[in-house]
GROMACS .gro file of C-alpha atoms in nm:
model
  112
    1MET     CA    1  -1.722   0.862   1.453
    2GLY     CA    2  -1.528   1.019   1.684
    3ARG     CA    3  -1.098   1.048   1.648
    4GLY     CA    4  -1.123   0.797   1.993
    5GLN     CA    5  -1.298   0.575   1.872
    6LEU     CA    6  -1.121   0.280   1.702
    7ARG     CA    7  -1.251   0.117   1.399
    8ASP     CA    8  -1.272  -0.255   1.294
    9TRP     CA    9  -1.062  -0.258   0.959
   10SER     CA   10  -1.088  -0.661   0.889
   11GLY     CA   11  -1.257  -0.695   0.599
   12ILE     CA   12  -1.260  -0.409   0.425
   13LEU     CA   13  -0.995  -0.426   0.217
   14LYS     CA   14  -1.014  -0.754  -0.025
   15SER     CA   15  -0.667  -0.665  -0.236
   16PRO     CA   16  -0.416  -0.793  -0.132
   17PRO     CA   17  -0.131  -0.595   0.026
   18ILE     CA   18   0.154  -0.445  -0.187
   19GLY     CA   19   0.419  -0.752  -0.186
   20VAL     CA   20   0.217  -0.979  -0.176
   21VAL     CA   21   0.213  -1.290  -0.479
   22THR     CA   22   0.166  -1.647  -0.532
   23GLY     CA   23   0.268  -1.879  -0.747
   24THR     CA   24   0.668  -1.933  -0.916
   25VAL     CA   25   0.901  -2.026  -0.661
   26ALA     CA   26   1.034  -1.694  -0.850
   27ALA     CA   27   0.758  -1.498  -0.658
   28ARG     CA   28   0.768  -1.637  -0.287
   29GLN     CA   29   1.175  -1.545  -0.311
   30SER     CA   30   1.008  -1.193  -0.416
   31ARG     CA   31   0.755  -1.232  -0.151
   32ASP     CA   32   1.072  -1.293   0.068
   33TYR     CA   33   1.275  -1.014   0.008
   34LEU     CA   34   0.988  -0.809   0.095
   35ALA     CA   35   0.938  -0.993   0.405
   36ARG     CA   36   1.288  -0.856   0.510
   37MET     CA   37   1.246  -0.562   0.442
   38PRO     CA   38   1.297  -0.297   0.686
   39PRO     CA   39   1.011  -0.238   0.827
   40LEU     CA   40   0.819   0.083   0.748
   41SER     CA   41   0.727   0.392   1.056
   42TYR     CA   42   0.349   0.449   0.953
   43ALA     CA   43   0.369   0.555   1.322
   44ARG     CA   44   0.137   0.876   1.392
   45HIS     CA   45  -0.082   0.795   1.114
   46GLN     CA   46  -0.502   0.782   1.127
   47PHE     CA   47  -0.498   0.509   0.991
   48PRO     CA   48  -0.400   0.145   1.019
   49PRO     CA   49  -0.078   0.018   0.752
   50ALA     CA   50  -0.295  -0.211   0.583
   51VAL     CA   51  -0.479   0.109   0.380
   52ILE     CA   52  -0.243   0.335   0.357
   53ARG     CA   53  -0.094   0.009   0.136
   54HIS     CA   54  -0.337  -0.012  -0.093
   55ALA     CA   55  -0.381   0.303  -0.142
   56ILE     CA   56  -0.004   0.331  -0.266
   57TRP     CA   57  -0.096   0.014  -0.443
   58LEU     CA   58  -0.413   0.212  -0.655
   59TYR     CA   59  -0.193   0.431  -0.684
   60LEU     CA   60   0.117   0.360  -0.802
   61ARG     CA   61  -0.004   0.031  -1.029
   62PHE     CA   62  -0.278   0.137  -1.172
   63THR     CA   63  -0.127   0.512  -1.225
   64LEU     CA   64  -0.437   0.625  -1.130
   65SER     CA   65  -0.489   1.020  -0.946
   66CYS     CA   66  -0.471   1.114  -0.622
   67ARG     CA   67  -0.899   1.131  -0.649
   68ASP     CA   68  -0.937   0.841  -0.777
   69VAL     CA   69  -0.793   0.625  -0.489
   70GLU     CA   70  -0.973   0.814  -0.295
   71GLU     CA   71  -1.283   0.756  -0.459
   72LEU     CA   72  -1.248   0.411  -0.460
   73LEU     CA   73  -1.128   0.384  -0.087
   74ALA     CA   74  -1.455   0.583  -0.073
   75GLU     CA   75  -1.702   0.257  -0.188
   76ARG     CA   76  -1.518   0.069   0.019
   77GLY     CA   77  -1.538   0.279   0.362
   78VAL     CA   78  -1.260   0.436   0.372
   79GLU     CA   79  -1.291   0.814   0.414
   80VAL     CA   80  -0.906   0.953   0.396
   81SER     CA   81  -0.918   1.274   0.121
   82CYS     CA   82  -0.695   1.291  -0.205
   83GLU     CA   83  -0.406   1.500  -0.004
   84THR     CA   84  -0.396   1.255   0.235
   85VAL     CA   85  -0.310   0.946  -0.060
   86ARG     CA   86  -0.075   1.234  -0.268
   87ARG     CA   87   0.088   1.276   0.095
   88TRP     CA   88   0.129   0.935   0.154
   89VAL     CA   89   0.254   0.802  -0.202
   90LEU     CA   90   0.500   1.118  -0.124
   91LYS     CA   91   0.596   0.919   0.199
   92PHE     CA   92   0.632   0.570   0.173
   93GLY     CA   93   0.576   0.587  -0.252
   94PRO     CA   94   0.989   0.535  -0.279
   95ALA     CA   95   1.033   0.306  -0.026
   96ILE     CA   96   0.815   0.038  -0.156
   97SER     CA   97   0.818   0.132  -0.581
   98ARG     CA   98   1.320   0.047  -0.475
   99ALA     CA   99   1.161  -0.331  -0.224
  100GLN     CA  100   0.957  -0.382  -0.535
  101ALA     CA  101   1.218  -0.368  -0.796
  102ILE     CA  102   1.443  -0.530  -0.636
  103ALA     CA  103   1.210  -0.851  -0.561
  104ASP     CA  104   1.180  -0.842  -0.980
  105ARG     CA  105   1.560  -0.801  -1.024
  106GLN     CA  106   1.556  -1.132  -0.804
  107ALA     CA  107   1.301  -1.335  -0.951
  108ALA     CA  108   1.414  -1.240  -1.306
  109THR     CA  109   1.726  -1.378  -1.240
  110ALA     CA  110   1.639  -1.665  -1.063
  111ALA     CA  111   1.432  -1.737  -1.306
  112ALA     CA  112   1.717  -1.727  -1.565
   0.00000   0.00000   0.00000
């Protein structure tokens, strides 16, 4: 696939994106907070935001290595290097983790 060609990414990622929670009222409040989070800029990145968020989610949620994430994405048809995954985690990981921690705290206080 050439650099200028577009790819249909629908159907590649089956897992929900980071922050999408269903269920109790507290979980819905958590999701609402993440929806209000200022959007991260994915400008100048080759892959769509859903792929980037999914790679970061895999890395942080399951404490996988960058090479493990690279292999999991390759199984789904996304060719990305482990260095790219590492850069994404360094760039976007802290903001996503912070937002999730705040949402978790809000959910805990709502449940109490």
